[in-house]
Amino acid sequence: MTVTAAHTEAPRDERRGRVARGRVLLYAFLISLLVVFALPLLWALSSSFKARSDIFSYPPQPLPLPATLENFRGLLDGQPFWSWFLTSTLVAGISTVVSVALCSLAGFAFAKYRFKGKRFLFNLMFSSLAVPFAVIVVPLFTMIAKAHLTTPYFALVVPWVAPAFGIFMMRQYTEQAVPDALLDAGRVDGCTEFALFRRIALPLLRPALGALGVWSFLASYNSLLWPLIVVSAPEDYTLPLGIQALFGATGRQYDLVLAAAVLAAVPSLLVFFLLRRQLLEGLTAGAVKS
Amino acid sequence: MTSPPTPRTRPPTGRRAVDAAAPSWWLRHQRALAPYVFISPFYLLYGLFLLVPIGVGLYLSCTEWAGLGTPRWVGLRNYQDLMTDSSFWTSVRNTSLYVVFTMCVVVPAALLIAQALNARGLRGRDMFRLAYFMPVVISPIVVALVFGLIFDNEFGLVNGLLEAAFGFGGVDWLGDPAWARVTVVILVLWRWTGYLTIFFLAGLQNVPKELYEAAAIDGAGPVRRFWEVTLPSLRPVTAFVAVTVLISTAQIFEEPFLLTQGGPGESTLSVAMFIFRAGFQRQQLGYAAAAGVLLFLVVFIFGLLAMRALKVGREQ
């Protein structure tokens, strides 16, 4: 955990007391927020190890005593958890790879070329961010159902693999990270334009690719509304659909679904922690540049 | 049933065939054509999965259709019906509440937290930032389950804590219409504040230090420095955040759907949920499409107004 070097400017004695008190308040504020943000998740983790009858014991018990793995065993033995898991991760993985490729290519074009209609095309692309999903959901579902393409590997992937947000982000990043001189040098060496992208731009864009990758993975892995509409066969369920169905089927009992929720959160958190720096920095790159 | 041809995405393969047949032509023109080839996959998908559905949606919104057989043309009747549908207006009111809340509470809260995180020489800044961001990483279904658990009216953690602290803990968080709205709003606050914080924090870190020093020399206190230096410098970030929040909250679905199913009654129903319910639970696809078109118009107009007001999208 890096901390920026502390700038101590030797505050005067009378100010020192006030500053110290301010510090204490600041840390108290930040730590209580930390508790507020982390507590619900820790509570779920703890509850997933409680016996069904203990989940709602009163007064609430912070620790699962006695701890049991019964919920996890019941889930993995009795429910097609791994099938949901596989569908979710595969769909998210495929979407991520394809969308990172398409967005970086388009972002590169918008950042590094002058071409006729660029401004118009860019605005067209950007305006699609303002189209609410709710507007296209009914017709899109109708089209996909009519075409018998409701398999998750088509319906959950193809319509969403080129998000305008991703292209915008890649354009911002490419403008900063890829010097024109390098591209010109590549041209002199006889590289085709695609080779310029693949050999020169892509390696320089690696942090942004990571950011976009996590972003797409999470967006796909966590998505609920669209899968809820388009996927109907239980054997095609993704994790959110499976958990949702399980919750309904068990009469809104928490034992199995909490175990499923905890396991489902593992990939999201793993991806997030592995690529946290890229994600947080990449996400803000577009917004901060004036 | 006849199935129309499968839409397929196959961006540059066609080009490559041309390339092989006439290398000299392609090599001569590739520099001019490359950008178009590079952006073409997006526009192909844009056409197929955005423009076409918008067109189909406009058509469906003027029909009555249960999903089978042929849609029956009814002109503007769906729109007229929506205007007198009290459920629809309830959903509009609830959605407006969510939007106003996020703009007036979540966004300022995120700015405040970012300001705190930007304090000089703060230890553990990355850890705080990361922890605050975490809720948005977790699947909404998981989050909603957890909230259902801790806001349970009889045995939930929140009522337990209230009981322990104030000796009263009988709040029916999810069963009472007013409290249910509050709970949804708390969920929104919990889920999105940390996400917005990182944008403000990045903006704050970009404010030139000299500006603060100059203001301090002029004798400006912390409050005046915030109004006269911080806020104006943050304008681009604020604009970005405000427009994003406006557009996404106007379509809010997951939080009320998962936490309360729109209930009790319709007290937490949002417009996106209204559309989902009409289209996919009641098989009124034309009606749902009409509500979708109205939502689009409203979001578009408000988005445009906000962008005008905050001068977004004007480069340089």
Coordinates of C-alpha atoms in Angstrom, one line a residue:
Chain A
M1 CA 0.0 0.0 0.0
T2 CA 1.7 3.2 -1.1
V3 CA 1.2 6.4 0.7
T4 CA 2.2 9.7 -0.8
A5 CA 5.1 11.3 1.0
A6 CA 3.8 13.3 3.9
H7 CA 4.4 17.0 3.4
T8 CA 5.0 18.3 6.9
E9 CA 5.6 22.0 6.8
A10 CA 6.5 22.4 10.4
P11 CA 3.1 23.9 11.5
R12 CA 3.3 26.5 14.2
D13 CA 2.7 25.4 17.8
E14 CA -0.7 27.0 18.2
R15 CA -1.9 25.4 15.0
R16 CA -0.5 22.0 15.8
G17 CA -3.3 21.1 18.3
R18 CA -6.0 22.0 15.8
V19 CA -4.4 20.1 13.0
A20 CA -4.0 17.0 15.2
R21 CA -7.6 17.1 16.2
G22 CA -8.6 17.5 12.5
R23 CA -6.5 14.4 11.7
V24 CA -8.3 12.3 14.3
L25 CA -11.7 13.4 13.0
L26 CA -10.6 12.7 9.5
Y27 CA -9.4 9.1 10.3
A28 CA -12.5 8.5 12.4
F29 CA -14.7 9.5 9.5
L30 CA -12.8 7.4 7.0
I31 CA -12.7 4.4 9.2
S32 CA -16.4 4.5 10.1
L33 CA -17.1 4.7 6.4
L34 CA -14.9 1.7 5.9
V35 CA -17.0 -0.2 8.4
V36 CA -20.3 0.9 6.7
F37 CA -19.0 -0.3 3.3
A38 CA -17.5 -3.5 4.5
L39 CA -19.9 -4.6 7.2
P40 CA -22.7 -5.9 5.0
L41 CA -20.3 -8.0 3.0
L42 CA -18.6 -9.4 6.1
W43 CA -22.0 -10.1 7.6
A44 CA -22.9 -12.2 4.6
L45 CA -19.7 -14.0 4.7
S46 CA -20.2 -14.8 8.4
S47 CA -23.8 -15.8 7.9
S48 CA -23.0 -18.2 5.2
F49 CA -21.3 -20.4 7.8
K50 CA -24.2 -20.3 10.1
A51 CA -26.8 -23.1 10.4
R52 CA -30.1 -22.2 8.8
S53 CA -31.7 -21.7 12.2
D54 CA -28.9 -19.4 13.4
I55 CA -28.9 -17.0 10.4
F56 CA -31.7 -15.0 12.0
S57 CA -30.9 -15.6 15.7
Y58 CA -31.7 -12.8 18.0
P59 CA -29.8 -10.8 19.1
P60 CA -27.7 -11.0 15.9
Q61 CA -24.5 -13.0 16.3
P62 CA -21.4 -11.5 14.6
L63 CA -19.5 -14.8 14.3
P64 CA -20.8 -18.1 13.1
L65 CA -20.6 -20.1 16.3
P66 CA -20.8 -23.0 15.7
A67 CA -19.5 -22.7 12.1
T68 CA -20.8 -25.2 9.6
L69 CA -20.1 -26.0 6.0
E70 CA -23.6 -27.4 5.6
N71 CA -24.8 -24.5 3.4
F72 CA -22.0 -24.9 1.0
R73 CA -22.3 -28.7 0.9
G74 CA -26.1 -28.4 0.3
L75 CA -25.5 -25.9 -2.5
L76 CA -22.8 -27.8 -4.3
D77 CA -24.5 -31.2 -3.9
G78 CA -28.0 -30.3 -4.5
Q79 CA -27.8 -27.4 -7.0
P80 CA -26.2 -27.0 -10.5
F81 CA -24.0 -24.3 -9.1
W82 CA -21.0 -25.2 -11.2
S83 CA -23.1 -25.1 -14.4
W84 CA -24.2 -21.5 -13.5
F85 CA -20.7 -20.6 -12.6
L86 CA -19.3 -22.0 -15.9
T87 CA -21.8 -20.2 -18.0
S88 CA -21.2 -17.0 -16.2
T89 CA -17.5 -17.1 -16.4
L90 CA -17.4 -18.3 -20.0
V91 CA -19.8 -15.6 -21.2
A92 CA -18.0 -12.9 -19.3
G93 CA -14.6 -14.2 -20.5
I94 CA -15.6 -14.2 -24.2
S95 CA -17.3 -10.8 -23.9
T96 CA -14.2 -9.4 -22.3
V97 CA -11.7 -10.6 -24.9
V98 CA -13.8 -9.6 -27.8
S99 CA -14.8 -6.2 -26.4
V100 CA -11.3 -5.3 -25.4
A101 CA -10.2 -6.0 -29.0
L102 CA -13.0 -4.1 -30.7
C103 CA -12.9 -1.1 -28.4
S104 CA -9.1 -0.7 -28.5
L105 CA -9.2 -0.9 -32.3
A106 CA -11.9 1.7 -32.6
G107 CA -10.4 3.9 -29.9
F108 CA -7.1 3.8 -31.8
A109 CA -8.8 4.9 -35.0
F110 CA -10.6 7.8 -33.3
A111 CA -7.4 8.9 -31.5
K112 CA -4.8 8.6 -34.3
Y113 CA -6.4 9.2 -37.6
R114 CA -8.0 12.1 -39.5
F115 CA -10.7 10.9 -41.7
K116 CA -13.9 12.2 -43.3
G117 CA -16.9 12.1 -41.0
K118 CA -14.8 11.4 -37.9
R119 CA -16.5 14.1 -35.9
F120 CA -20.0 12.9 -36.9
L121 CA -19.2 9.3 -36.3
F122 CA -17.7 10.0 -33.0
N123 CA -20.7 11.9 -31.8
L124 CA -23.0 9.2 -33.1
M125 CA -21.1 6.7 -31.1
F126 CA -21.1 8.8 -28.0
S127 CA -24.8 9.6 -28.2
S128 CA -25.6 5.9 -27.9
L129 CA -24.6 6.2 -24.3
A130 CA -27.8 8.2 -23.7
V131 CA -30.1 5.5 -25.1
P132 CA -31.7 3.8 -22.1
F133 CA -31.5 0.0 -22.2
A134 CA -35.2 0.0 -21.3
V135 CA -36.0 1.4 -24.8
I136 CA -34.4 -1.3 -26.8
V137 CA -35.1 -4.2 -24.4
V138 CA -38.5 -5.2 -25.8
P139 CA -37.7 -5.0 -29.5
L140 CA -34.2 -6.5 -29.0
F141 CA -35.7 -9.4 -27.1
T142 CA -38.3 -9.9 -29.9
M143 CA -35.7 -9.9 -32.6
I144 CA -33.4 -12.3 -30.8
A145 CA -36.3 -14.6 -29.9
K146 CA -37.6 -14.6 -33.5
A147 CA -34.1 -15.5 -34.7
H148 CA -33.9 -18.3 -32.2
L149 CA -30.6 -16.9 -30.8
T150 CA -31.5 -17.0 -27.2
T151 CA -28.5 -19.1 -26.3
P152 CA -26.4 -17.3 -23.7
Y153 CA -23.3 -17.4 -25.8
F154 CA -25.0 -15.3 -28.5
A155 CA -27.6 -13.2 -26.7
L156 CA -25.5 -12.3 -23.6
V157 CA -22.4 -11.6 -25.7
V158 CA -22.9 -10.3 -29.2
P159 CA -25.2 -7.3 -28.7
W160 CA -22.9 -5.9 -25.9
V161 CA -19.4 -6.5 -27.2
A162 CA -18.7 -3.0 -28.4
P163 CA -19.7 -0.6 -25.7
A164 CA -19.4 3.1 -26.6
F165 CA -18.0 3.8 -23.1
G166 CA -15.1 1.4 -23.8
I167 CA -14.3 3.1 -27.1
F168 CA -14.4 6.5 -25.5
M169 CA -12.1 5.3 -22.8
M170 CA -9.6 3.7 -25.2
R171 CA -9.6 6.9 -27.3
Q172 CA -8.7 9.1 -24.3
Y173 CA -6.0 6.7 -23.3
T174 CA -4.5 6.2 -26.8
E175 CA -4.2 10.0 -27.3
Q176 CA -2.0 10.2 -24.2
A177 CA -0.1 7.0 -24.4
V178 CA 0.8 6.5 -28.1
P179 CA 3.2 9.1 -29.6
D180 CA 2.5 10.0 -33.3
A181 CA 6.3 9.9 -33.9
L182 CA 6.4 6.2 -33.1
L183 CA 3.6 5.4 -35.5
D184 CA 5.3 7.5 -38.3
A185 CA 8.5 5.6 -37.7
G186 CA 6.6 2.3 -38.0
R187 CA 5.1 3.5 -41.3
V188 CA 8.6 4.4 -42.6
D189 CA 9.6 0.8 -41.8
G190 CA 6.7 -0.4 -44.0
C191 CA 4.3 -1.6 -41.4
T192 CA 0.6 -1.8 -42.4
E193 CA -1.8 0.2 -40.3
F194 CA -3.0 -2.9 -38.5
A195 CA 0.5 -3.9 -37.7
L196 CA 1.0 -0.4 -36.2
F197 CA -1.9 -1.0 -34.0
R198 CA -0.9 -4.5 -33.0
R199 CA 2.9 -4.1 -32.6
I200 CA 3.2 -0.5 -31.5
A201 CA 0.0 0.7 -30.0
L202 CA -1.3 -2.4 -28.1
P203 CA 1.8 -2.8 -25.9
L204 CA 1.6 0.8 -24.9
L205 CA -2.1 0.5 -24.1
R206 CA -1.7 -2.4 -21.7
P207 CA -2.9 -0.6 -18.5
A208 CA -6.0 0.7 -20.3
L209 CA -6.7 -2.8 -21.7
G210 CA -6.6 -4.1 -18.2
A211 CA -9.0 -1.5 -17.0
L212 CA -11.4 -2.1 -19.8
G213 CA -11.0 -5.8 -19.3
V214 CA -12.1 -5.7 -15.7
W215 CA -14.9 -3.3 -16.5
S216 CA -16.3 -5.6 -19.2
F217 CA -15.8 -8.7 -17.2
L218 CA -17.7 -7.3 -14.2
A219 CA -20.4 -5.8 -16.4
S220 CA -21.1 -9.1 -18.0
Y221 CA -20.6 -11.3 -14.9
N222 CA -22.9 -9.2 -12.8
S223 CA -25.6 -8.4 -15.4
L224 CA -29.1 -9.4 -14.4
L225 CA -31.9 -7.7 -16.2
W226 CA -31.0 -8.8 -19.7
P227 CA -30.2 -12.5 -18.8
L228 CA -33.5 -12.5 -16.9
I229 CA -35.4 -11.6 -20.0
V230 CA -33.6 -13.6 -22.7
V231 CA -32.5 -16.8 -21.0
S232 CA -35.3 -19.1 -20.2
A233 CA -33.9 -22.6 -20.1
P234 CA -32.7 -23.5 -16.5
E235 CA -29.7 -25.3 -18.0
D236 CA -28.5 -22.0 -19.5
Y237 CA -28.8 -20.0 -16.3
T238 CA -26.0 -17.7 -15.3
L239 CA -25.0 -17.2 -11.6
P240 CA -27.3 -14.3 -10.9
L241 CA -30.2 -16.1 -12.5
G242 CA -29.4 -19.3 -10.6
I243 CA -29.3 -17.5 -7.3
Q244 CA -32.4 -15.6 -8.0
A245 CA -34.3 -18.8 -8.9
L246 CA -32.9 -20.7 -5.9
F247 CA -34.0 -17.9 -3.6
G248 CA -37.5 -18.2 -5.0
A249 CA -37.6 -22.0 -5.0
T250 CA -36.4 -22.3 -1.4
G251 CA -39.2 -20.0 -0.1
R252 CA -36.8 -17.1 0.4
Q253 CA -34.6 -19.1 2.8
Y254 CA -31.1 -17.6 3.1
D255 CA -28.9 -20.7 3.9
L256 CA -28.2 -21.9 0.3
V257 CA -28.3 -18.6 -1.4
L258 CA -25.8 -17.0 1.0
A259 CA -23.4 -19.8 0.3
A260 CA -24.0 -19.2 -3.5
A261 CA -23.6 -15.5 -3.1
V262 CA -20.3 -15.8 -1.3
L263 CA -18.9 -18.2 -3.9
A264 CA -20.2 -16.0 -6.7
A265 CA -18.5 -12.9 -5.3
V266 CA -15.1 -14.7 -5.4
P267 CA -14.4 -14.2 -9.2
S268 CA -15.5 -10.5 -9.1
L269 CA -13.4 -9.7 -6.2
L270 CA -10.4 -11.7 -7.5
V271 CA -10.5 -9.9 -10.9
F272 CA -11.0 -6.5 -9.1
F273 CA -8.1 -7.0 -6.7
L274 CA -5.7 -8.3 -9.4
L275 CA -6.3 -5.3 -11.7
R276 CA -7.5 -2.7 -9.2
R277 CA -4.9 -0.1 -10.1
Q278 CA -5.6 -0.3 -13.8
L279 CA -9.3 -0.2 -13.3
L280 CA -9.5 2.8 -11.0
E281 CA -7.0 4.8 -13.0
G282 CA -8.3 3.8 -16.4
L283 CA -11.9 4.6 -15.5
T284 CA -11.1 8.1 -14.4
A285 CA -8.7 8.8 -17.3
G286 CA -11.5 9.9 -19.6
A287 CA -13.4 11.9 -17.1
V288 CA -10.6 14.0 -15.7
K289 CA -9.1 15.2 -18.9
S290 CA -10.8 18.5 -19.7
Chain B
M1 CA -42.3 -20.3 -37.8
T2 CA -39.8 -18.7 -40.2
S3 CA -36.6 -17.4 -38.8
P4 CA -34.9 -14.4 -40.4
P5 CA -31.3 -14.7 -41.4
T6 CA -28.9 -14.8 -38.5
P7 CA -27.2 -11.5 -37.8
R8 CA -23.5 -12.1 -37.7
T9 CA -20.6 -10.0 -36.9
R10 CA -17.7 -10.5 -39.2
P11 CA -15.8 -7.3 -39.3
P12 CA -12.6 -7.2 -41.3
T13 CA -12.6 -10.6 -42.9
G14 CA -14.3 -9.4 -46.1
R15 CA -11.6 -6.7 -46.4
R16 CA -8.9 -9.2 -46.0
A17 CA -10.2 -11.1 -49.0
V18 CA -10.0 -8.0 -51.1
D19 CA -6.5 -7.5 -49.7
A20 CA -5.3 -10.8 -51.0
A21 CA -6.9 -10.4 -54.4
A22 CA -5.4 -7.0 -55.1
P23 CA -2.5 -6.3 -52.8
S24 CA -1.3 -3.2 -54.6
W25 CA -4.7 -1.5 -54.5
W26 CA -5.1 -2.3 -50.8
L27 CA -1.6 -1.2 -49.9
R28 CA -2.1 2.1 -51.7
H29 CA -5.4 2.8 -49.9
Q30 CA -5.0 1.1 -46.6
R31 CA -3.9 4.1 -44.8
A32 CA -7.0 6.0 -45.8
L33 CA -9.3 3.1 -45.3
A34 CA -7.8 1.7 -42.1
P35 CA -9.7 3.9 -39.6
Y36 CA -13.0 3.0 -41.3
V37 CA -12.2 -0.7 -41.1
F38 CA -11.2 -0.3 -37.4
I39 CA -14.4 1.3 -36.4
S40 CA -16.7 -0.7 -38.6
P41 CA -17.4 -3.5 -36.1
F42 CA -18.8 -1.0 -33.7
Y43 CA -21.1 0.5 -36.3
L44 CA -22.3 -2.9 -37.5
L45 CA -23.3 -3.8 -34.0
Y46 CA -24.7 -0.3 -33.5
G47 CA -26.9 -0.7 -36.4
L48 CA -28.1 -4.2 -35.7
F49 CA -28.5 -3.9 -31.9
L50 CA -29.3 -0.3 -31.4
L51 CA -30.8 1.5 -34.4
V52 CA -32.9 -1.4 -35.6
P53 CA -34.3 -2.1 -32.1
I54 CA -35.1 1.6 -31.7
G55 CA -37.0 1.5 -35.0
V56 CA -38.8 -1.7 -34.1
G57 CA -39.5 -0.2 -30.7
L58 CA -41.2 2.8 -32.2
Y59 CA -43.3 0.6 -34.4
L60 CA -44.2 -1.8 -31.5
S61 CA -45.2 1.2 -29.4
C62 CA -48.0 1.8 -31.8
T63 CA -49.3 -1.7 -31.7
E64 CA -51.0 -4.1 -29.4
W65 CA -49.1 -7.4 -29.1
A66 CA -48.8 -10.3 -26.7
G67 CA -45.7 -11.7 -28.4
L68 CA -47.5 -14.2 -30.6
G69 CA -49.1 -13.7 -34.0
T70 CA -49.0 -10.3 -35.7
P71 CA -48.9 -7.0 -33.8
R72 CA -52.2 -5.1 -34.2
W73 CA -51.8 -1.4 -35.1
V74 CA -53.5 0.9 -32.6
G75 CA -51.9 4.2 -33.3
L76 CA -51.1 6.3 -30.3
R77 CA -53.5 4.5 -28.0
N78 CA -50.7 3.0 -25.8
Y79 CA -49.4 6.5 -25.2
Q80 CA -52.9 7.7 -24.2
D81 CA -53.3 4.8 -21.9
L82 CA -50.0 5.5 -20.3
M83 CA -51.0 9.0 -19.5
T84 CA -54.0 7.8 -17.5
D85 CA -52.2 4.7 -16.0
S86 CA -51.7 5.5 -12.3
S87 CA -49.1 2.7 -12.0
F88 CA -47.0 4.4 -14.6
W89 CA -47.2 7.7 -12.8
T90 CA -46.3 6.0 -9.6
S91 CA -43.2 4.6 -11.3
V92 CA -42.3 8.0 -12.7
R93 CA -42.6 9.6 -9.2
N94 CA -40.5 6.9 -7.6
T95 CA -37.9 7.2 -10.3
S96 CA -37.8 11.0 -10.0
L97 CA -37.3 10.5 -6.2
Y98 CA -34.3 8.2 -7.0
V99 CA -32.8 10.6 -9.4
V100 CA -33.2 13.6 -7.1
F101 CA -31.7 11.6 -4.3
T102 CA -28.7 10.5 -6.2
M103 CA -28.0 14.0 -7.5
C104 CA -28.5 15.7 -4.2
V105 CA -27.2 13.2 -1.8
V106 CA -25.0 10.6 -3.5
V107 CA -23.0 13.0 -5.7
P108 CA -22.3 15.5 -2.9
A109 CA -21.4 12.6 -0.5
A110 CA -19.0 11.2 -3.1
L111 CA -17.4 14.7 -3.4
L112 CA -17.1 15.0 0.4
I113 CA -15.5 11.6 0.7
A114 CA -13.1 12.4 -2.1
Q115 CA -12.2 15.7 -0.4
A116 CA -11.4 13.7 2.8
L117 CA -9.3 11.2 0.9
N118 CA -7.4 14.0 -0.8
A119 CA -6.1 15.3 2.5
R120 CA -2.4 15.8 2.5
G121 CA -0.2 12.9 3.7
L122 CA -3.2 10.6 4.4
R123 CA -2.1 7.1 5.2
G124 CA -3.9 4.2 3.6
R125 CA -5.5 6.3 0.9
D126 CA -5.4 3.4 -1.6
M127 CA -6.9 1.0 0.9
F128 CA -9.8 3.3 1.7
R129 CA -10.4 4.0 -2.0
L130 CA -10.4 0.4 -2.8
A131 CA -12.8 -0.6 0.1
Y132 CA -15.2 2.1 -0.8
F133 CA -15.3 1.0 -4.4
M134 CA -15.9 -2.6 -3.6
P135 CA -19.7 -2.6 -3.4
V136 CA -20.0 -1.8 -7.1
V137 CA -17.9 -4.8 -8.0
I138 CA -20.2 -7.3 -6.3
S139 CA -23.0 -8.7 -8.2
P140 CA -26.3 -6.8 -7.5
I141 CA -28.1 -10.0 -6.6
V142 CA -25.6 -10.7 -3.9
V143 CA -25.8 -7.2 -2.6
A144 CA -29.6 -7.3 -2.6
L145 CA -29.6 -10.6 -0.7
V146 CA -27.3 -9.2 1.9
F147 CA -29.5 -6.1 2.3
G148 CA -32.6 -8.3 2.6
L149 CA -30.8 -10.1 5.4
I150 CA -29.6 -7.1 7.4
F151 CA -32.8 -5.0 6.9
D152 CA -35.1 -7.9 7.9
N153 CA -37.8 -6.3 10.1
E154 CA -37.7 -9.0 12.8
F155 CA -34.2 -10.3 13.1
G156 CA -32.1 -8.1 10.9
L157 CA -28.8 -6.6 11.9
V158 CA -29.9 -3.0 11.5
N159 CA -32.9 -3.4 13.8
G160 CA -30.7 -5.3 16.2
L161 CA -28.2 -2.5 16.3
L162 CA -30.9 0.1 16.7
E163 CA -32.4 -1.9 19.5
A164 CA -29.1 -2.1 21.2
A165 CA -28.3 1.6 20.7
F166 CA -31.7 3.3 21.2
G167 CA -33.8 0.5 22.7
F168 CA -36.2 0.6 19.8
G169 CA -35.7 -1.5 16.7
G170 CA -39.1 -2.2 15.2
V171 CA -38.7 -0.5 11.9
D172 CA -40.4 -2.4 9.1
W173 CA -37.7 -1.6 6.6
L174 CA -39.0 -3.5 3.6
G175 CA -42.7 -3.9 4.5
D176 CA -43.7 -0.2 5.0
P177 CA -44.1 1.8 1.8
A178 CA -42.2 4.9 3.1
W179 CA -39.4 2.8 4.7
A180 CA -39.1 0.6 1.7
R181 CA -38.3 3.6 -0.4
V182 CA -35.7 4.7 2.2
T183 CA -34.1 1.3 2.1
V184 CA -33.8 1.3 -1.7
V185 CA -32.3 4.7 -1.4
I186 CA -29.8 3.5 1.2
L187 CA -28.9 0.7 -1.0
V188 CA -28.2 3.1 -3.9
L189 CA -26.1 5.3 -1.6
W190 CA -24.1 2.3 -0.4
R191 CA -23.6 0.9 -3.8
W192 CA -22.7 3.9 -5.8
T193 CA -21.0 6.5 -3.5
G194 CA -17.6 4.8 -3.6
Y195 CA -17.7 4.4 -7.3
L196 CA -18.3 8.1 -7.9
T197 CA -15.7 9.0 -5.2
I198 CA -12.9 7.8 -7.4
F199 CA -13.8 10.2 -10.2
F200 CA -13.9 13.1 -7.8
L201 CA -10.7 12.0 -6.2
A202 CA -8.9 11.8 -9.6
G203 CA -10.2 15.3 -10.4
L204 CA -9.1 16.7 -7.1
Q205 CA -5.6 15.3 -7.6
N206 CA -5.4 17.2 -10.8
V207 CA -6.1 20.6 -9.3
P208 CA -2.9 22.6 -9.5
K209 CA -1.5 23.2 -6.0
E210 CA -0.6 26.8 -6.9
L211 CA -4.3 27.7 -7.1
Y212 CA -4.8 26.8 -3.4
E213 CA -1.6 28.6 -2.4
A214 CA -2.6 31.7 -4.3
A215 CA -6.1 31.6 -2.6
A216 CA -4.5 31.1 0.8
I217 CA -2.3 34.1 0.3
D218 CA -5.4 36.1 -0.6
G219 CA -6.7 35.1 2.9
A220 CA -9.3 32.6 1.7
G221 CA -10.4 30.1 4.4
P222 CA -11.0 26.5 3.7
V223 CA -14.7 27.0 2.9
R224 CA -14.0 29.8 0.4
R225 CA -11.1 27.9 -1.1
F226 CA -13.5 25.0 -1.7
W227 CA -16.1 27.2 -3.4
E228 CA -13.6 29.4 -5.4
V229 CA -10.9 26.9 -6.3
T230 CA -12.0 23.3 -5.9
L231 CA -15.5 23.5 -7.4
P232 CA -14.6 25.4 -10.5
S233 CA -11.6 23.2 -11.2
L234 CA -13.8 20.1 -10.8
R235 CA -16.3 21.2 -13.4
P236 CA -15.4 18.7 -16.0
V237 CA -15.5 15.8 -13.6
T238 CA -18.7 17.0 -12.0
A239 CA -20.3 17.3 -15.4
F240 CA -19.2 13.8 -16.3
V241 CA -20.5 12.4 -13.0
A242 CA -23.7 14.3 -13.1
V243 CA -24.7 13.3 -16.6
T244 CA -23.7 9.6 -16.0
V245 CA -25.7 9.5 -12.8
L246 CA -28.7 11.1 -14.3
I247 CA -28.8 8.7 -17.2
S248 CA -28.2 5.6 -15.2
T249 CA -30.5 6.5 -12.3
A250 CA -33.3 7.3 -14.7
Q251 CA -33.1 3.6 -15.7
I252 CA -32.7 2.2 -12.2
F253 CA -33.9 -1.4 -12.1
E254 CA -31.8 -3.7 -10.0
E255 CA -32.0 -2.1 -6.6
P256 CA -35.8 -2.0 -6.3
F257 CA -36.4 -5.1 -8.3
L258 CA -34.1 -7.3 -6.2
L259 CA -34.8 -5.7 -2.8
T260 CA -38.5 -5.2 -2.8
Q261 CA -39.8 -6.4 -6.1
G262 CA -41.2 -2.9 -6.4
G263 CA -43.3 -3.3 -3.3
P264 CA -45.0 -3.2 -1.0
G265 CA -47.7 -2.5 -3.5
E266 CA -46.0 -0.3 -6.0
S267 CA -44.3 2.0 -3.6
T268 CA -40.7 1.4 -4.9
L269 CA -41.6 0.6 -8.6
S270 CA -39.3 2.3 -11.1
V271 CA -40.0 3.1 -14.7
A272 CA -37.6 0.4 -15.9
M273 CA -39.4 -2.1 -13.7
F274 CA -42.7 -0.9 -15.0
I275 CA -41.5 -1.7 -18.5
F276 CA -40.1 -5.1 -17.5
R277 CA -43.4 -6.0 -15.8
A278 CA -45.6 -4.9 -18.7
G279 CA -43.5 -6.5 -21.3
F280 CA -42.3 -9.7 -19.8
Q281 CA -44.7 -10.5 -17.0
R282 CA -48.0 -9.3 -18.5
Q283 CA -47.1 -9.8 -22.2
Q284 CA -48.1 -6.3 -23.2
L285 CA -45.2 -5.8 -25.4
G286 CA -46.6 -2.8 -27.3
Y287 CA -47.5 -1.0 -24.1
A288 CA -44.0 -1.7 -22.7
A289 CA -42.4 -0.4 -25.9
A290 CA -44.4 2.8 -25.6
A291 CA -43.2 3.3 -22.0
G292 CA -39.7 2.7 -23.2
V293 CA -40.0 5.4 -25.9
L294 CA -41.3 7.9 -23.3
L295 CA -38.4 7.1 -21.0
F296 CA -36.0 7.6 -23.9
L297 CA -37.4 11.0 -24.7
V298 CA -37.3 12.2 -21.1
V299 CA -33.7 10.9 -20.5
F300 CA -32.6 12.3 -23.8
I301 CA -34.0 15.8 -23.1
F302 CA -32.8 15.9 -19.5
G303 CA -29.4 14.6 -20.6
L304 CA -29.1 17.2 -23.3
L305 CA -30.1 20.0 -20.9
A306 CA -27.6 18.8 -18.3
M307 CA -24.9 18.6 -20.9
R308 CA -25.7 22.2 -22.1
A309 CA -25.8 23.5 -18.5
L310 CA -22.5 21.9 -17.6
K311 CA -20.9 22.3 -21.1
V312 CA -19.9 18.7 -21.6
G313 CA -18.7 17.2 -24.8
R314 CA -17.2 20.4 -26.2
E315 CA -13.7 19.5 -26.8
Q316 CA -11.1 22.1 -26.1

